[in-house]
Tab-separated table of N, CA and C in Angstrom:
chain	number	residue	atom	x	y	z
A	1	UNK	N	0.831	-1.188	0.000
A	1	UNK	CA	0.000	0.000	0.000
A	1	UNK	C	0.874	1.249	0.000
A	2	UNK	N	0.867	2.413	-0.510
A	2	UNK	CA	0.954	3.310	-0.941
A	2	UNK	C	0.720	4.437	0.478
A	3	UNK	N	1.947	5.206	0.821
A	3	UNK	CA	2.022	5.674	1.702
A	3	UNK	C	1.072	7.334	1.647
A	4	UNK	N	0.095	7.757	2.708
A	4	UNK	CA	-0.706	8.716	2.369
A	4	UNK	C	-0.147	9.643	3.259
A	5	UNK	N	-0.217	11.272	2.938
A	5	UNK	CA	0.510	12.239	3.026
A	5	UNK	C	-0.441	13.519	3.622
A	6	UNK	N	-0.420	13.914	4.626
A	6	UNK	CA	-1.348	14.405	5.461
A	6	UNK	C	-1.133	16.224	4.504
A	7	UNK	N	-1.630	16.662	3.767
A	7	UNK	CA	-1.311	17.927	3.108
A	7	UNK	C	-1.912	19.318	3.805
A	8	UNK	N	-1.083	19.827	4.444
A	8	UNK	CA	-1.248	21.042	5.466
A	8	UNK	C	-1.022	22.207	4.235
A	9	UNK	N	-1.827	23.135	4.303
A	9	UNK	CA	-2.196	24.467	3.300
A	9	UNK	C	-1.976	25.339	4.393
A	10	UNK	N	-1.570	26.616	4.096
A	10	UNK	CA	-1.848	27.467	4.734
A	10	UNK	C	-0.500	28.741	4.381
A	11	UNK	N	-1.054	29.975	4.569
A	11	UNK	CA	-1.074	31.088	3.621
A	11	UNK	C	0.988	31.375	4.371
A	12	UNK	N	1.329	31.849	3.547
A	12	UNK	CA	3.123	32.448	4.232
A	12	UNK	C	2.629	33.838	3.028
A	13	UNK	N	3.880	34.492	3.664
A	13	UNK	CA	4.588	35.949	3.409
A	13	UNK	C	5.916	35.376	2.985
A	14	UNK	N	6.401	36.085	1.523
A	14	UNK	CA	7.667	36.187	1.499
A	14	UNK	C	7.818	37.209	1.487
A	15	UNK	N	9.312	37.315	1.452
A	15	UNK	CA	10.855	38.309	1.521
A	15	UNK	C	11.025	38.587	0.087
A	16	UNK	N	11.364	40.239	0.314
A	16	UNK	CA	11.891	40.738	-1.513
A	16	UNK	C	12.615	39.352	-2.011
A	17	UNK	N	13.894	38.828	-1.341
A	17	UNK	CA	14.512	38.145	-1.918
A	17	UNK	C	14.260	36.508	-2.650
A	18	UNK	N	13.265	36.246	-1.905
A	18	UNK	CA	12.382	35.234	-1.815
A	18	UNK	C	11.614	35.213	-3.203
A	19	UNK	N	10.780	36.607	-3.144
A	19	UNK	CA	10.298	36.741	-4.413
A	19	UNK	C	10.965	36.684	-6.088
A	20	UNK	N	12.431	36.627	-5.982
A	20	UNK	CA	13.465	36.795	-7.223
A	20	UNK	C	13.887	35.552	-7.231
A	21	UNK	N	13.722	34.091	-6.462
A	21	UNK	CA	14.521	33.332	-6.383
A	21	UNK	C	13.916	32.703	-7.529
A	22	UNK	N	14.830	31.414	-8.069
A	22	UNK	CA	14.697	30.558	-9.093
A	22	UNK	C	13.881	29.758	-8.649
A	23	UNK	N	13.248	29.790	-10.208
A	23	UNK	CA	11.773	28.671	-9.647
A	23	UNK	C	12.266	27.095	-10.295
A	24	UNK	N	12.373	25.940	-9.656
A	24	UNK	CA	13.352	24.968	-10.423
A	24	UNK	C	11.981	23.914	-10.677
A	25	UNK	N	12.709	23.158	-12.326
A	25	UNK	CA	11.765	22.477	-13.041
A	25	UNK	C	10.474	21.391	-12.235
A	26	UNK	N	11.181	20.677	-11.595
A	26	UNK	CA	10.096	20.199	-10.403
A	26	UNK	C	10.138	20.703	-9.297
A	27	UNK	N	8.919	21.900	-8.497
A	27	UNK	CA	9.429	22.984	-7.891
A	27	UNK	C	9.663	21.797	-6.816
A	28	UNK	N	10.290	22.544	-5.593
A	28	UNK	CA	10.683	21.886	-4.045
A	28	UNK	C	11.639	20.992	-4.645
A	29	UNK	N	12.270	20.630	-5.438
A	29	UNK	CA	13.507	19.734	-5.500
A	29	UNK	C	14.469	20.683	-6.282
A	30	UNK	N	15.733	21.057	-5.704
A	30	UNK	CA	16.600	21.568	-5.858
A	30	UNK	C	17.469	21.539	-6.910
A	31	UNK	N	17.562	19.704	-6.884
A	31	UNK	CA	18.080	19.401	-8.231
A	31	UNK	C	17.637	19.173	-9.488
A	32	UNK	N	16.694	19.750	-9.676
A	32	UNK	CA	15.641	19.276	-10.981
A	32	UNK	C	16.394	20.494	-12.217
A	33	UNK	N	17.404	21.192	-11.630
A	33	UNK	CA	17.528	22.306	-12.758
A	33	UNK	C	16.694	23.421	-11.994
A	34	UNK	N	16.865	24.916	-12.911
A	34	UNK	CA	15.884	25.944	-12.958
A	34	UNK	C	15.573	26.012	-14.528
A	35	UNK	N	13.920	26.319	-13.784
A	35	UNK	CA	12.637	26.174	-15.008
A	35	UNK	C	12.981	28.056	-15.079
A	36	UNK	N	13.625	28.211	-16.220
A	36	UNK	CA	13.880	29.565	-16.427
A	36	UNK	C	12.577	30.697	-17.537
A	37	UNK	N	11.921	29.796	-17.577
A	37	UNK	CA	10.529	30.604	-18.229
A	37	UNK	C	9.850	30.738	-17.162
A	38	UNK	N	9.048	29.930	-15.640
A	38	UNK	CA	8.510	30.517	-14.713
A	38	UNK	C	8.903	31.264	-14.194
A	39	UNK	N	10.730	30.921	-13.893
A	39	UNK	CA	11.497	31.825	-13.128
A	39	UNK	C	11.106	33.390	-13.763
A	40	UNK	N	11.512	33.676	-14.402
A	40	UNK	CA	10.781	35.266	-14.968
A	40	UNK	C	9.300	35.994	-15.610
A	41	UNK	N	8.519	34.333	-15.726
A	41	UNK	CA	7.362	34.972	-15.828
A	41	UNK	C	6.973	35.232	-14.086
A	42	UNK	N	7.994	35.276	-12.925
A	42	UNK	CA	6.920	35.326	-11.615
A	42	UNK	C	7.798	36.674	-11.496
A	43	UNK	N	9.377	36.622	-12.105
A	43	UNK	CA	9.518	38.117	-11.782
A	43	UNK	C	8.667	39.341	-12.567
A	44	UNK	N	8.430	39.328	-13.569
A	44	UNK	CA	7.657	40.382	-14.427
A	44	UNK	C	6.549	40.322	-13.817
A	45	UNK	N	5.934	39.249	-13.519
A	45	UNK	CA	4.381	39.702	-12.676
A	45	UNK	C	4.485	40.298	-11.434
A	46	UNK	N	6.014	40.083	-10.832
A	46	UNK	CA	6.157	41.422	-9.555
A	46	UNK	C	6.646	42.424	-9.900
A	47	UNK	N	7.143	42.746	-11.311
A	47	UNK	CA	7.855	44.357	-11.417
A	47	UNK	C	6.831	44.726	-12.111
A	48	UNK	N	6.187	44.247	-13.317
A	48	UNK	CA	5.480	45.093	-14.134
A	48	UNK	C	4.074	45.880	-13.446
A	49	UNK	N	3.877	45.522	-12.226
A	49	UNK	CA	2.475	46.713	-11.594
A	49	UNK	C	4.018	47.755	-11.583
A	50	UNK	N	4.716	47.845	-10.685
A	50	UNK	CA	5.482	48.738	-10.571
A	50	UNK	C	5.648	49.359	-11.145
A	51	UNK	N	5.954	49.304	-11.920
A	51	UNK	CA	6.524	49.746	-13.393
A	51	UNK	C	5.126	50.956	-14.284
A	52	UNK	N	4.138	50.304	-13.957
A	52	UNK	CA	2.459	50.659	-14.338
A	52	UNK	C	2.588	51.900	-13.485
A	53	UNK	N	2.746	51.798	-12.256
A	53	UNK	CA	2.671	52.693	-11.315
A	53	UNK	C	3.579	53.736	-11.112
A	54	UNK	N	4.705	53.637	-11.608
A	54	UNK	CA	5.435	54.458	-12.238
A	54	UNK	C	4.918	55.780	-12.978
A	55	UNK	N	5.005	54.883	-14.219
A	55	UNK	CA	4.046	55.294	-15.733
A	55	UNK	C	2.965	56.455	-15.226
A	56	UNK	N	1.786	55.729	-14.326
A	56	UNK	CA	0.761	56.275	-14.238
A	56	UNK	C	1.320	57.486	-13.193
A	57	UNK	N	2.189	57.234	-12.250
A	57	UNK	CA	2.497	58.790	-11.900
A	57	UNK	C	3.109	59.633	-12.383
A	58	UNK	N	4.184	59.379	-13.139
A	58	UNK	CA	4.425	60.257	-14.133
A	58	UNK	C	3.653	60.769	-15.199
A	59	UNK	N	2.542	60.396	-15.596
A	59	UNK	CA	1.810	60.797	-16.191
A	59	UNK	C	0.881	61.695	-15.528
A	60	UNK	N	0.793	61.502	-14.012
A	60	UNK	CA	-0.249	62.638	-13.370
A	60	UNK	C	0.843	64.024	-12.943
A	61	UNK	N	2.334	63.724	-13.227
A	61	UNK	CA	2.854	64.693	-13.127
A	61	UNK	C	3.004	65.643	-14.294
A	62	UNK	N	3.251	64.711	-15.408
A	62	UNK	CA	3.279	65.603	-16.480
A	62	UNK	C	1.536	66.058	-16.980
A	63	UNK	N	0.890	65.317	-16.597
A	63	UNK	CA	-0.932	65.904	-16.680
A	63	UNK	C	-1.366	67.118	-16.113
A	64	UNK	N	-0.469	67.398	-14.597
A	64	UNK	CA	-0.771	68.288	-13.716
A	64	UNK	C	0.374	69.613	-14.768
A	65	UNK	N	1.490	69.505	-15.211
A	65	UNK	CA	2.590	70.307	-15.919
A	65	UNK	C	1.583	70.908	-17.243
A	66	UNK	N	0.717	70.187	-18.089
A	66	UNK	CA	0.131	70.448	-18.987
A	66	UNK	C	-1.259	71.576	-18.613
A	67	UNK	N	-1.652	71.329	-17.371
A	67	UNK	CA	-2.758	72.526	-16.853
A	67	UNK	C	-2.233	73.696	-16.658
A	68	UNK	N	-1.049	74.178	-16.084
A	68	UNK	CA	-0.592	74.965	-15.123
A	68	UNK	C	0.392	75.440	-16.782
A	69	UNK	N	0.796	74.776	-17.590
A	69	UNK	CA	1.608	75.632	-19.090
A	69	UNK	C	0.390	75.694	-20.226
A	70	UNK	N	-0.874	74.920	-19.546
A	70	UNK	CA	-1.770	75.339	-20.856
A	70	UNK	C	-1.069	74.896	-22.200
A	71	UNK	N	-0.682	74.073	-22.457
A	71	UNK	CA	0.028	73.210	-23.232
A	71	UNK	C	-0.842	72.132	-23.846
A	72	UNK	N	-0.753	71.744	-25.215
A	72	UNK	CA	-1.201	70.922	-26.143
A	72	UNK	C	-0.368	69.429	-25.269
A	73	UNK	N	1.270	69.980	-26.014
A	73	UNK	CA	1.675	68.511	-25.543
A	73	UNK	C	1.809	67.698	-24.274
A	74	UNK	N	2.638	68.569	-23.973
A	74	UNK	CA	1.883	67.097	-22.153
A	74	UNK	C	0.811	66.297	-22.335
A	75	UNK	N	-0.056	66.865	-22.535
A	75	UNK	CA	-1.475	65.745	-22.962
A	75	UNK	C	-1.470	64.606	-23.909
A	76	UNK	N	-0.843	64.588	-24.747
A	76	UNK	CA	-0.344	63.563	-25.614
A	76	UNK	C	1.004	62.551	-24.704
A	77	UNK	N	1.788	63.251	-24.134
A	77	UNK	CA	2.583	62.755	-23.466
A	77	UNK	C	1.834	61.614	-22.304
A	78	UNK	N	1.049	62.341	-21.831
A	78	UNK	CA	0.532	61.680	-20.652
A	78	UNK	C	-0.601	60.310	-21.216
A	79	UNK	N	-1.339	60.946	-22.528
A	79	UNK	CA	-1.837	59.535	-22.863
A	79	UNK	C	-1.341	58.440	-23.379
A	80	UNK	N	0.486	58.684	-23.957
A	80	UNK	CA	0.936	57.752	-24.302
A	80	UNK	C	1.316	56.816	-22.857
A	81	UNK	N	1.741	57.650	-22.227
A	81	UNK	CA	2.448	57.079	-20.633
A	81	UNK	C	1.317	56.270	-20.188
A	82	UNK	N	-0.205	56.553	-20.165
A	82	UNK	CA	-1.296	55.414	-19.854
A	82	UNK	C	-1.428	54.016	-20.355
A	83	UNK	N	-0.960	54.382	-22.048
A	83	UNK	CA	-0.848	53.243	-22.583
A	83	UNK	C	0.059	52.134	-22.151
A	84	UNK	N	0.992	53.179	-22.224
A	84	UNK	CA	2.487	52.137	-21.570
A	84	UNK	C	2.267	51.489	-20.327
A	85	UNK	N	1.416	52.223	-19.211
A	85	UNK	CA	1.102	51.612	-18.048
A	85	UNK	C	-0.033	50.754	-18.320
A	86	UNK	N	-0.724	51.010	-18.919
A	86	UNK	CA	-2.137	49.733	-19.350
A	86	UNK	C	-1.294	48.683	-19.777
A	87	UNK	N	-0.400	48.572	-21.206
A	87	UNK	CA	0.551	47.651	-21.658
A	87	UNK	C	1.090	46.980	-20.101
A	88	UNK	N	1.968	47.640	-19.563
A	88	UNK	CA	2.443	46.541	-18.492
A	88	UNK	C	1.447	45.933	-17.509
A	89	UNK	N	0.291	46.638	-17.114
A	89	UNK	CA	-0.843	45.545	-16.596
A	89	UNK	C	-1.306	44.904	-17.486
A	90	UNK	N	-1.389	44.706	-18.183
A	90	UNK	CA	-1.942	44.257	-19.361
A	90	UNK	C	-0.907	42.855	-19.523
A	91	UNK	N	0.499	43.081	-19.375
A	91	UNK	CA	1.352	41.802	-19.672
A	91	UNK	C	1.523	41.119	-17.943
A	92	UNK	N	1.597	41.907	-17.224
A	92	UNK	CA	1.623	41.648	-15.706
A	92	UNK	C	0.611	40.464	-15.519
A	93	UNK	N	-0.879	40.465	-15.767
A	93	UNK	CA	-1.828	39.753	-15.783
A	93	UNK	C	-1.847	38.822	-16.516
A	94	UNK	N	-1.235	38.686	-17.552
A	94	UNK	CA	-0.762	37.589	-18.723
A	94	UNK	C	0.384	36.975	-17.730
A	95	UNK	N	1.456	37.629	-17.527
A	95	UNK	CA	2.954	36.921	-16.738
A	95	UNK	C	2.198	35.983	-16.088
A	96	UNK	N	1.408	36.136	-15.106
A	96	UNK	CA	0.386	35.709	-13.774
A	96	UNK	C	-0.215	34.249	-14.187
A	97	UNK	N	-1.126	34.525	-15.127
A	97	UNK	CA	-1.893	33.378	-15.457
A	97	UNK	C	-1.199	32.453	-16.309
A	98	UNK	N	-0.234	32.943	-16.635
A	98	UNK	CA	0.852	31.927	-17.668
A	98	UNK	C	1.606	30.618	-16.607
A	99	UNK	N	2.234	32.223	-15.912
A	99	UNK	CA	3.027	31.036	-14.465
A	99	UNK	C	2.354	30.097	-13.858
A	100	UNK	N	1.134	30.720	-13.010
A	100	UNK	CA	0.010	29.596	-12.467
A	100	UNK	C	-0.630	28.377	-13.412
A	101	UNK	N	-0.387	28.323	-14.841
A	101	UNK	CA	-1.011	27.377	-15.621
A	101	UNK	C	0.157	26.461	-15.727
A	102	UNK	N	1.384	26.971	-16.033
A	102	UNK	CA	2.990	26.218	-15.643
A	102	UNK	C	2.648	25.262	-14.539
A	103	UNK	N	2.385	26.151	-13.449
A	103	UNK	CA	2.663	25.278	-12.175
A	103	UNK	C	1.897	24.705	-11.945
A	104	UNK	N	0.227	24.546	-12.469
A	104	UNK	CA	-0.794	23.678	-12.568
A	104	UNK	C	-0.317	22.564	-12.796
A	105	UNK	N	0.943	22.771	-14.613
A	105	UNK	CA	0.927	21.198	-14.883
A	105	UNK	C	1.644	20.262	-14.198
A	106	UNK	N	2.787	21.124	-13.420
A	106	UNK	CA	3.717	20.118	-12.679
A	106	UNK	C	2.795	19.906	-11.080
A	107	UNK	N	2.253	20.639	-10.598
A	107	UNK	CA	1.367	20.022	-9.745
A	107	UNK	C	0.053	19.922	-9.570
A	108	UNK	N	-0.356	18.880	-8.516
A	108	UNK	CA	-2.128	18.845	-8.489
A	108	UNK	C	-2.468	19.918	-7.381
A	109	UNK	N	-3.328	20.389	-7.524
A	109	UNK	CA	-4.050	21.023	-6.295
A	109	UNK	C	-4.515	20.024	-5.211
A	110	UNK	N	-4.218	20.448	-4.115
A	110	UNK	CA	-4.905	19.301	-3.282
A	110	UNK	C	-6.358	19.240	-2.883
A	111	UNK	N	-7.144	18.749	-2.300
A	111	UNK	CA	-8.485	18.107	-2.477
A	111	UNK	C	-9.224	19.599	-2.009
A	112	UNK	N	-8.932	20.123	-0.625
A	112	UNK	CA	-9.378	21.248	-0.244
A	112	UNK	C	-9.332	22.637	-0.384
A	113	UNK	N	-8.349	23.145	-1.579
A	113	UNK	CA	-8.161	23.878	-2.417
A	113	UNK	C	-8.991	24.067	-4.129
A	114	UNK	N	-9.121	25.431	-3.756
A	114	UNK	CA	-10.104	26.023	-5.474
A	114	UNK	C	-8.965	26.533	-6.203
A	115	UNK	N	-8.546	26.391	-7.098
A	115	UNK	CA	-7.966	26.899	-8.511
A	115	UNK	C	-8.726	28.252	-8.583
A	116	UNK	N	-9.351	28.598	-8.309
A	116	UNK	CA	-9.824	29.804	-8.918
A	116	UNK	C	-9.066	31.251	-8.662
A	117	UNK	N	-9.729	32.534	-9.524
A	117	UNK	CA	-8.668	33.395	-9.135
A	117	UNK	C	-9.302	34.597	-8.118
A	118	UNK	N	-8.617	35.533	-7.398
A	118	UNK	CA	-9.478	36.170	-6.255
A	118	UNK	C	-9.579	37.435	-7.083
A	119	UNK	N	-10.150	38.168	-5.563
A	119	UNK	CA	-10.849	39.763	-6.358
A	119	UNK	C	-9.472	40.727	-6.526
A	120	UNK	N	-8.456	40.659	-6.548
A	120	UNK	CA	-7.355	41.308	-6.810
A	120	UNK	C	-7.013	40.932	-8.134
A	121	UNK	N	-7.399	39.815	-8.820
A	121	UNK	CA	-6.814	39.660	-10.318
A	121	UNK	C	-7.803	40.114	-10.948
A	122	UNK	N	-9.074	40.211	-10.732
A	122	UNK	CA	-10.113	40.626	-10.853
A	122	UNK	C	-9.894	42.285	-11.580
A	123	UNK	N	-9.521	42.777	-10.384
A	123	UNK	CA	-9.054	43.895	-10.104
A	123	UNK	C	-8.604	44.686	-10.759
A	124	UNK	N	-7.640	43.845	-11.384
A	124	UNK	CA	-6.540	44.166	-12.362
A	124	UNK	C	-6.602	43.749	-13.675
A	125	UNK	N	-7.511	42.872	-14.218
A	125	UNK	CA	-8.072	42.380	-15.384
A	125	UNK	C	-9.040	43.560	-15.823
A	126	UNK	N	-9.723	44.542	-14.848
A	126	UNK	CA	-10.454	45.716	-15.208
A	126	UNK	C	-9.712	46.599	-15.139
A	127	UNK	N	-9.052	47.240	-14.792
A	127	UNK	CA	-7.603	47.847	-15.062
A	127	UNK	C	-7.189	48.290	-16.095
A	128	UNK	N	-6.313	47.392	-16.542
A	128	UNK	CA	-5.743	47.490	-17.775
A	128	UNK	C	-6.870	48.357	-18.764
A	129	UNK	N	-7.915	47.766	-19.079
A	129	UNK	CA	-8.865	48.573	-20.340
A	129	UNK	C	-9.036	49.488	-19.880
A	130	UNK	N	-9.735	49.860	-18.157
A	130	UNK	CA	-9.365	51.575	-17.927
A	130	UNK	C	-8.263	52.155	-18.271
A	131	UNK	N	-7.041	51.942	-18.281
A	131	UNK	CA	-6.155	52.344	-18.227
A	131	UNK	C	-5.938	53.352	-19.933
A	132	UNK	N	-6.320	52.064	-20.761
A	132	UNK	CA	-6.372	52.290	-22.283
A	132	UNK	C	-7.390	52.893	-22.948
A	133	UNK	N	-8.378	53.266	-21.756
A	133	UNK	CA	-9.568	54.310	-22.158
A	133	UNK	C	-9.114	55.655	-21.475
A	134	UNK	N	-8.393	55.820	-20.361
A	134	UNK	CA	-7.720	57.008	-20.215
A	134	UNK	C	-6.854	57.262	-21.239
A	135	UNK	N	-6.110	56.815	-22.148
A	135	UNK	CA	-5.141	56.860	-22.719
A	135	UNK	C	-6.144	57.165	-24.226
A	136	UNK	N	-6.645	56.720	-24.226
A	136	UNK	CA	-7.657	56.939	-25.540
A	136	UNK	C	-7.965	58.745	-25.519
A	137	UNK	N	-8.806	58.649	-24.256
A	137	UNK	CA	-9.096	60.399	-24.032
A	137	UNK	C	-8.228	61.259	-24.067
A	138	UNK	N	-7.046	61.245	-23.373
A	138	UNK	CA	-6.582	61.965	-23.365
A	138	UNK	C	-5.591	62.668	-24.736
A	139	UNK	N	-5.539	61.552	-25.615
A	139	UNK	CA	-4.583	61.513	-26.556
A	139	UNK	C	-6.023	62.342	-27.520
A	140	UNK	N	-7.039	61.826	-27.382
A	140	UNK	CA	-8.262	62.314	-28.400
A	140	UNK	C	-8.630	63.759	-27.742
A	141	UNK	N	-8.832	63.936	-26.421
A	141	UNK	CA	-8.960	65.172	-25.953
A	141	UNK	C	-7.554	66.347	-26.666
A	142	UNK	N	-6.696	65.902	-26.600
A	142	UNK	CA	-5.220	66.777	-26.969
A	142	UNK	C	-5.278	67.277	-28.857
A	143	UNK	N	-5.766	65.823	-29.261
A	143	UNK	CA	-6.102	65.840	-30.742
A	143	UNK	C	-7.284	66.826	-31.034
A	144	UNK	N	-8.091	66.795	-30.020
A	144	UNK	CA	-9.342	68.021	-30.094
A	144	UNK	C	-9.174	69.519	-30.310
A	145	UNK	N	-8.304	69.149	-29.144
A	145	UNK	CA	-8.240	70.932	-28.298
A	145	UNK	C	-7.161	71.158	-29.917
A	146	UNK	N	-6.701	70.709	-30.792
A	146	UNK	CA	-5.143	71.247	-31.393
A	146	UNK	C	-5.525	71.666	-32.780
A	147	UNK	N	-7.343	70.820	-32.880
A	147	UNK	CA	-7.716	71.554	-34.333
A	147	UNK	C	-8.216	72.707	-33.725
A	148	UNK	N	-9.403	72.571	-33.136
A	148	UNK	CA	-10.120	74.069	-32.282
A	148	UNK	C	-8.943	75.191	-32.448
A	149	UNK	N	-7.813	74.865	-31.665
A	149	UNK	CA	-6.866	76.039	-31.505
A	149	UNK	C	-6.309	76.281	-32.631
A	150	UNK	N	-5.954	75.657	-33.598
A	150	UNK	CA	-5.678	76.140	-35.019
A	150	UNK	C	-6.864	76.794	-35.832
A	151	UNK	N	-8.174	76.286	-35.588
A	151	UNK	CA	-9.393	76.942	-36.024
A	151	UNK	C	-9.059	78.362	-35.788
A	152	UNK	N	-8.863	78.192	-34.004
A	152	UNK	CA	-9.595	79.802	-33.477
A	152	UNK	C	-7.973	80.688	-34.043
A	153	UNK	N	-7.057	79.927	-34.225
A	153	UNK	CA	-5.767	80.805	-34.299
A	153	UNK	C	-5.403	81.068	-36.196
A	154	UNK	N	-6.197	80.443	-36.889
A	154	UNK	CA	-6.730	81.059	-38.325
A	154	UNK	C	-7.942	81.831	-38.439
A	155	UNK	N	-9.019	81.767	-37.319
A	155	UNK	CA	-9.496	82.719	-37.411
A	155	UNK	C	-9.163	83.817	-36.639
A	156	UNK	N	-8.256	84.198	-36.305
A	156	UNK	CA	-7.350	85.530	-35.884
A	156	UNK	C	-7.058	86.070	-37.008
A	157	UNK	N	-5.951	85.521	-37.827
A	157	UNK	CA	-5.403	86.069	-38.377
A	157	UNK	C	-6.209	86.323	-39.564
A	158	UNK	N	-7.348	86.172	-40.426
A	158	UNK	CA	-7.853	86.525	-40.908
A	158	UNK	C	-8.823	87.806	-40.252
């Protein structure tokens, strides 16, 4: 008979460093090699919010620079910077579900565990398209205001 294995779950915290370590081909065995495609799809799914969050504040800095100079461009600036931050949630959430489908195949879930995903990926799966509808406006708002102001600034000079 076949020896049965009492499977204890329960939630840990890691360490920055913890989070960068190599994820190896059969995880928990040391010597299996490192599986160097999870290994960096788990780092990009921890830098790329960062990275988003970045983006998106620099973009409320240069958004806030574009009110205060009454300026066309900043506004274009800032809707490209949305995009770029939608793009990295956008791949962040891809990194995520790629890794977890990896590690599906090398392991089973155990009996008292759901596969499913929580309200934070959720979260962030609505995200991203906000992100790319700010980025839409603002780039279309900038494109607005730049005929108007050439309108009203040919009808000056006539």
């Amino acid at each position: 008979m076949g020896e049965s294995f009492d499977v204890v779950t329960k939630c840990m915290s890691f360490t920055l460093t913890e989070q960068f370590m190599e994820k190896f081909v059969d995880p928990g065995n040391h010597n299996s090699g490192i599986d160097l495609l999870r290994t960096y799809l788990w780092r990009c799914q921890f830098l790329l919010p960062f990275v988003s969050l970045g983006l998106m504040c620099f973009g409320a800095l240069i958004g806030l620079c574009a009110c205060i100079c009454r300026s066309l461009y900043p506004t274009i600036a800032t809707g490209i910077l949305h995009l770029l931050a939608g793009l990295c949630t956008l791949g962040s959430v891809s990194c995520y579900v790629a890794g977890i489908e990896l590690l599906h195949q090398k392991l089973e879930l155990p009996e008292n565990v759901s596969g499913e995903f929580g309200w934070s990926f959720c979260l962030a799966c609505v995200s991203a398209p906000l992100q790319f509808m700010a980025s839409a406006l603002f780039i279309w708002a900038a494109h607005t205001n730049r005929k108007e102001y050439t309108l009203m600034k040919a009808y000056r000079v006539a």
